[in-house]
């Protein structure tokens, strides 16, 4: 009941930052400059953001990732924001149509607050599709369905978090059952940049790399570029993999990639993927864009070929 009460009262600024990817300093600037958002104040005088405002902020973050300017967006009504952007953008991004969202089975256990039923549904999809099929086909669709349901008010933040936690727990349990990598297997270091608070994409990438026989080290979320460089110096991976969601600030993504590429050894490959449009539109020299998590299989072919003679010799 405490969680439900908190949702009714609104979200604190730290939770809004995590849900939208918009830095809290930016939220305060918009409040002064544009008059939006308009948070309430809780009993301690701290900012508290209603769900409707958080949904609007998340849509604004998505449109900013497509190149729109915040000054034009914050004054629009929710309906106008929903229609903004390029025609067909939702289809191109792999998002489910509205009618499919409304009837997708993954929403029922979330709306009923039934984590047991949710886990059973996810386990059944893994049994049906296999781990690779679940990661490459089922998860992208479910992620889009849950995200769209949240954006249009069909789910609350904590219900979306219920989905994320269930998927993460199930995937990690599946990965723990995979055989260890072979001796001499290539090693990938996975992470996100400091402003990225969403980790499903990173975990999906880890699953595909491990299925391809890679040794994986995940540093998780919010890793500063300097720390990534330091980790590479110590761990000596064969590849660095990064994930970005649509809420990531495009300028920060590009600046971080350029800095990382400049500070890493020239021969160390850097791959990046995810739903952020900027990583597909604006290529950074020396950084490989991975359009879909399933592409890890094809892109891993040179490493598989290099590993095969070692395994035969062993």
Coordinates of C-alpha atoms in Angstrom, one line a residue:
X1 CA 0.0 0.0 0.0
X2 CA 2.9 2.4 0.6
X3 CA 4.0 2.0 -3.0
X4 CA 0.5 2.8 -4.2
X5 CA 0.3 5.8 -2.0
X6 CA 3.6 7.1 -3.3
X7 CA 2.4 6.7 -6.8
X8 CA -0.8 8.8 -6.0
X9 CA 1.3 11.5 -4.4
X10 CA 3.7 11.7 -7.3
X11 CA 7.3 10.7 -8.0
X12 CA 10.4 12.4 -6.5
X13 CA 12.8 14.1 -8.9
X14 CA 15.3 11.2 -8.7
X15 CA 12.7 8.7 -9.9
X16 CA 11.6 11.1 -12.7
X17 CA 15.2 11.3 -13.8
X18 CA 15.5 7.6 -13.9
X19 CA 12.1 7.1 -15.7
X20 CA 12.7 9.7 -18.4
X21 CA 16.5 10.0 -18.8
X22 CA 16.2 13.8 -18.3
X23 CA 18.7 15.1 -15.8
X24 CA 17.2 16.6 -12.6
X25 CA 19.1 19.9 -13.3
X26 CA 17.4 20.1 -16.7
X27 CA 14.0 19.5 -15.1
X28 CA 14.6 22.5 -12.8
X29 CA 15.7 24.7 -15.7
X30 CA 12.6 23.8 -17.7
X31 CA 10.5 24.5 -14.7
X32 CA 11.9 28.0 -14.5
X33 CA 12.2 28.7 -18.2
X34 CA 9.1 27.1 -19.7
X35 CA 6.8 26.7 -16.7
X36 CA 6.8 22.9 -17.2
X37 CA 7.0 20.6 -15.5
X38 CA 4.9 21.9 -12.5
X39 CA 5.8 19.6 -9.6
X40 CA 3.9 19.7 -6.4
X41 CA 5.7 19.7 -3.0
X42 CA 5.6 16.9 -0.6
X43 CA 5.4 17.2 3.2
X44 CA 9.2 17.9 3.3
X45 CA 9.0 20.5 0.6
X46 CA 10.6 18.3 -2.0
X47 CA 9.4 18.2 -5.6
X48 CA 6.8 15.6 -6.4
X49 CA 5.8 14.9 -10.1
X50 CA 2.3 13.6 -11.0
X51 CA 2.2 10.6 -13.3
X52 CA 0.7 12.6 -16.2
X53 CA 3.7 15.0 -16.1
X54 CA 6.1 12.1 -16.0
X55 CA 4.5 10.5 -19.0
X56 CA 4.7 13.8 -20.9
X57 CA 8.3 14.2 -20.0
X58 CA 9.1 10.7 -21.2
X59 CA 7.5 11.5 -24.6
X60 CA 9.4 14.8 -24.8
X61 CA 12.7 12.8 -24.2
X62 CA 11.8 10.4 -27.0
X63 CA 11.1 13.3 -29.4
X64 CA 14.3 15.1 -28.3
X65 CA 16.2 11.9 -29.2
X66 CA 14.7 12.3 -32.7
X67 CA 16.2 15.8 -33.0
X68 CA 13.3 18.0 -31.7
X69 CA 14.1 20.9 -29.4
X70 CA 12.6 21.0 -25.9
X71 CA 11.5 24.7 -26.2
X72 CA 9.0 23.6 -28.9
X73 CA 7.8 20.5 -27.1
X74 CA 7.1 21.5 -23.6
X75 CA 4.2 23.8 -24.5
X76 CA 2.4 21.1 -26.5
X77 CA -0.5 19.1 -25.1
X78 CA -0.1 15.4 -24.5
X79 CA -2.2 14.6 -27.5
X80 CA 0.0 16.8 -29.7
X81 CA 3.1 15.2 -28.4
X82 CA 1.7 11.7 -29.1
X83 CA 1.2 12.7 -32.8
X84 CA 4.5 14.5 -33.1
X85 CA 7.5 13.1 -34.9
X86 CA 7.9 11.6 -38.3
X87 CA 5.0 9.6 -39.9
X88 CA 5.5 5.9 -39.3
X89 CA 8.2 6.5 -36.6
X90 CA 6.6 4.1 -34.2
X91 CA 6.5 1.3 -36.8
X92 CA 10.1 1.9 -37.9
X93 CA 11.2 1.7 -34.2
X94 CA 9.5 -1.7 -33.9
X95 CA 6.8 -0.4 -31.6
X96 CA 3.6 -2.3 -31.4
X97 CA 0.4 -0.7 -32.8
X98 CA -2.0 0.7 -30.2
X99 CA -4.6 -2.1 -30.5
X100 CA -1.9 -4.7 -30.1
X101 CA -0.6 -3.0 -27.0
X102 CA -4.1 -3.0 -25.4
X103 CA -4.5 -6.8 -25.9
X104 CA -1.0 -8.1 -25.4
X105 CA -0.9 -10.8 -22.7
X106 CA 2.1 -9.4 -20.9
X107 CA 0.0 -6.5 -19.6
X108 CA -2.5 -8.5 -17.7
X109 CA -0.2 -9.8 -14.9
X110 CA 1.3 -6.3 -14.6
X111 CA -2.1 -4.6 -14.2
X112 CA -3.2 -7.3 -11.8
X113 CA 0.1 -7.0 -9.8
X114 CA 0.7 -10.7 -10.2
X115 CA 4.4 -11.4 -10.4
X116 CA 3.9 -15.2 -10.3
X117 CA 1.7 -15.1 -13.4
X118 CA 4.1 -12.8 -15.1
X119 CA 7.1 -15.1 -14.4
X120 CA 5.1 -18.1 -15.7
X121 CA 4.3 -16.2 -18.9
X122 CA 7.9 -15.2 -19.5
X123 CA 9.1 -18.8 -18.8
X124 CA 6.6 -20.2 -21.3
X125 CA 7.9 -17.8 -23.9
X126 CA 11.4 -18.9 -23.3
X127 CA 10.4 -22.5 -23.5
X128 CA 8.6 -21.8 -26.8
X129 CA 11.2 -19.6 -28.5
X130 CA 14.4 -20.7 -26.9
X131 CA 16.7 -18.2 -25.2
X132 CA 17.9 -16.6 -28.4
X133 CA 14.4 -16.3 -29.8
X134 CA 13.1 -14.8 -26.6
X135 CA 15.9 -12.2 -26.6
X136 CA 15.7 -11.4 -30.3
X137 CA 11.9 -11.6 -30.9
X138 CA 9.8 -11.6 -27.8
X139 CA 11.7 -9.1 -25.6
X140 CA 11.9 -6.3 -28.2
X141 CA 8.1 -6.6 -28.7
X142 CA 7.3 -6.8 -25.0
X143 CA 9.6 -3.9 -24.2
X144 CA 7.8 -1.8 -26.7
X145 CA 4.4 -2.9 -25.5
X146 CA 5.1 -2.1 -21.9
X147 CA 6.8 1.2 -22.8
X148 CA 3.8 2.3 -24.9
X149 CA 1.3 1.2 -22.3
X150 CA 3.2 3.3 -19.8
X151 CA 3.3 6.3 -22.2
X152 CA -0.4 6.2 -22.8
X153 CA -1.4 5.8 -19.1
X154 CA -2.1 2.0 -19.2
X155 CA 0.7 1.3 -16.7
X156 CA 2.2 3.1 -13.8
X157 CA 5.9 3.4 -13.2
X158 CA 6.1 0.8 -10.5
X159 CA 4.2 -1.6 -12.8
X160 CA 6.8 -1.1 -15.6
X161 CA 9.5 -1.7 -13.0
X162 CA 7.7 -5.0 -12.0
X163 CA 8.1 -6.1 -15.6
X164 CA 11.8 -5.0 -15.8
X165 CA 12.7 -6.8 -12.6
X166 CA 11.0 -10.0 -13.6
X167 CA 12.7 -10.1 -17.0
X168 CA 16.1 -9.3 -15.5
X169 CA 15.8 -12.0 -12.9
X170 CA 14.7 -14.6 -15.4
X171 CA 17.4 -13.8 -17.9
X172 CA 20.1 -13.8 -15.3
X173 CA 18.9 -17.2 -14.1
X174 CA 19.0 -18.5 -17.7
X175 CA 22.5 -17.1 -18.3
X176 CA 23.7 -18.8 -15.1
X177 CA 22.8 -22.2 -16.7
X178 CA 24.9 -21.6 -19.8
X179 CA 28.2 -23.5 -20.1
X180 CA 31.3 -21.5 -19.4
X181 CA 33.2 -20.0 -22.4
X182 CA 35.9 -22.1 -24.0
X183 CA 39.5 -21.4 -23.3
X184 CA 40.7 -18.5 -25.4
X185 CA 37.1 -17.3 -26.0
X186 CA 36.8 -13.6 -26.9
X187 CA 36.0 -11.2 -24.1
X188 CA 33.5 -8.4 -24.2
X189 CA 33.1 -5.6 -21.7
X190 CA 29.6 -4.2 -21.5
X191 CA 28.3 -1.0 -19.9
X192 CA 26.2 2.1 -20.3
X193 CA 27.1 5.8 -20.0
X194 CA 26.4 7.8 -16.8
X195 CA 23.0 9.2 -17.8
X196 CA 21.6 5.8 -19.0
X197 CA 19.4 4.2 -16.3
X198 CA 17.8 1.4 -18.4
X199 CA 19.6 -1.9 -18.4
X200 CA 17.4 -4.4 -20.4
X201 CA 19.2 -3.7 -23.6
X202 CA 22.6 -4.4 -22.0
X203 CA 21.3 -7.7 -20.5
X204 CA 19.9 -8.7 -23.9
X205 CA 23.3 -8.0 -25.5
X206 CA 25.0 -10.0 -22.8
X207 CA 22.7 -13.0 -23.4
X208 CA 23.5 -13.0 -27.2
X209 CA 27.3 -12.7 -26.6
X210 CA 27.2 -15.6 -24.1
X211 CA 25.1 -17.7 -26.5
X212 CA 27.9 -17.0 -29.1
X213 CA 30.5 -18.4 -26.6
X214 CA 32.0 -15.0 -25.5
X215 CA 33.3 -14.3 -22.1
X216 CA 31.3 -11.4 -20.8
X217 CA 32.0 -8.8 -18.1
X218 CA 29.2 -6.4 -17.5
X219 CA 29.9 -3.2 -15.6
X220 CA 26.2 -2.4 -15.6
X221 CA 24.7 1.1 -15.7
X222 CA 26.0 4.7 -15.4
X223 CA 29.7 4.0 -15.9
X224 CA 31.8 7.2 -16.5
X225 CA 33.9 7.2 -19.6
X226 CA 37.1 7.5 -17.6
X227 CA 36.2 4.4 -15.6
X228 CA 35.4 2.5 -18.8
X229 CA 38.9 3.3 -20.1
X230 CA 40.4 2.3 -16.8
X231 CA 38.5 -1.0 -16.9
X232 CA 39.7 -1.7 -20.4
X233 CA 43.3 -1.1 -19.4
X234 CA 43.0 -3.6 -16.5
X235 CA 40.6 -6.3 -18.0
X236 CA 41.9 -6.1 -21.6
X237 CA 38.7 -7.0 -23.4
X238 CA 38.6 -7.8 -27.1
X239 CA 35.5 -5.6 -27.5
X240 CA 33.6 -2.9 -25.7
X241 CA 29.8 -2.9 -26.0
X242 CA 27.4 0.0 -25.1
X243 CA 23.7 0.3 -25.0
X244 CA 21.6 3.5 -25.4
X245 CA 17.8 4.0 -25.0
X246 CA 15.7 6.6 -26.8
X247 CA 15.7 8.8 -23.7
X248 CA 19.5 9.3 -23.8
X249 CA 20.6 12.9 -24.6
X250 CA 21.9 12.7 -28.2
X251 CA 24.7 15.3 -27.5
X252 CA 25.9 13.4 -24.5
X253 CA 25.9 10.1 -26.4
X254 CA 28.0 11.4 -29.2
X255 CA 30.4 13.3 -27.0
X256 CA 30.8 10.2 -24.8
X257 CA 31.4 7.9 -27.8
X258 CA 34.0 10.3 -29.3
X259 CA 35.8 10.6 -26.0
X260 CA 35.8 6.9 -25.4
X261 CA 37.0 6.1 -28.9
X262 CA 39.8 8.7 -28.6
X263 CA 41.0 7.3 -25.2
X264 CA 40.9 3.6 -26.1
X265 CA 43.6 1.8 -28.1
X266 CA 42.9 2.1 -31.8
X267 CA 42.7 -1.6 -32.3
X268 CA 40.0 -2.2 -29.6
X269 CA 36.6 -2.4 -31.3
X270 CA 33.6 -0.4 -29.8
X271 CA 30.1 -1.5 -30.7
X272 CA 26.9 0.4 -29.7
X273 CA 23.3 -0.4 -30.1
X274 CA 19.8 0.3 -28.7
X275 CA 16.8 2.5 -29.4
X276 CA 18.6 5.9 -29.4
X277 CA 18.1 7.3 -32.9
X278 CA 21.3 9.3 -32.7
X279 CA 23.6 6.2 -32.7
X280 CA 22.1 5.1 -36.1
X281 CA 22.0 8.5 -37.7
X282 CA 25.3 10.0 -36.6
X283 CA 28.1 7.5 -36.9
X284 CA 31.3 8.0 -34.8
X285 CA 34.5 7.1 -36.6
X286 CA 35.8 3.8 -35.1
X287 CA 32.4 2.8 -33.5
X288 CA 30.4 -0.1 -35.0
X289 CA 26.6 0.5 -34.9
X290 CA 24.6 -2.7 -34.1
X291 CA 21.1 -2.2 -35.5
X292 CA 19.5 -5.2 -33.6
X293 CA 20.6 -7.5 -30.9
X294 CA 20.2 -10.5 -33.2
X295 CA 23.1 -8.9 -35.3
X296 CA 25.5 -10.0 -32.6
X297 CA 25.5 -13.5 -34.2
X298 CA 26.6 -12.4 -37.6
X299 CA 29.1 -9.8 -36.3
X300 CA 30.7 -12.4 -34.1
X301 CA 31.6 -14.6 -37.1
X302 CA 35.2 -13.4 -37.3
X303 CA 35.8 -14.2 -33.7
X304 CA 34.2 -17.7 -34.0
X305 CA 36.5 -18.4 -37.0
X306 CA 39.5 -17.2 -35.0
X307 CA 38.5 -19.4 -32.0
X308 CA 37.9 -22.6 -34.0
X309 CA 41.5 -23.6 -34.5
X310 CA 42.3 -23.1 -30.9
X311 CA 39.4 -25.4 -29.9
X312 CA 40.5 -28.0 -32.4
X313 CA 44.1 -27.9 -31.1
X314 CA 42.9 -28.4 -27.6

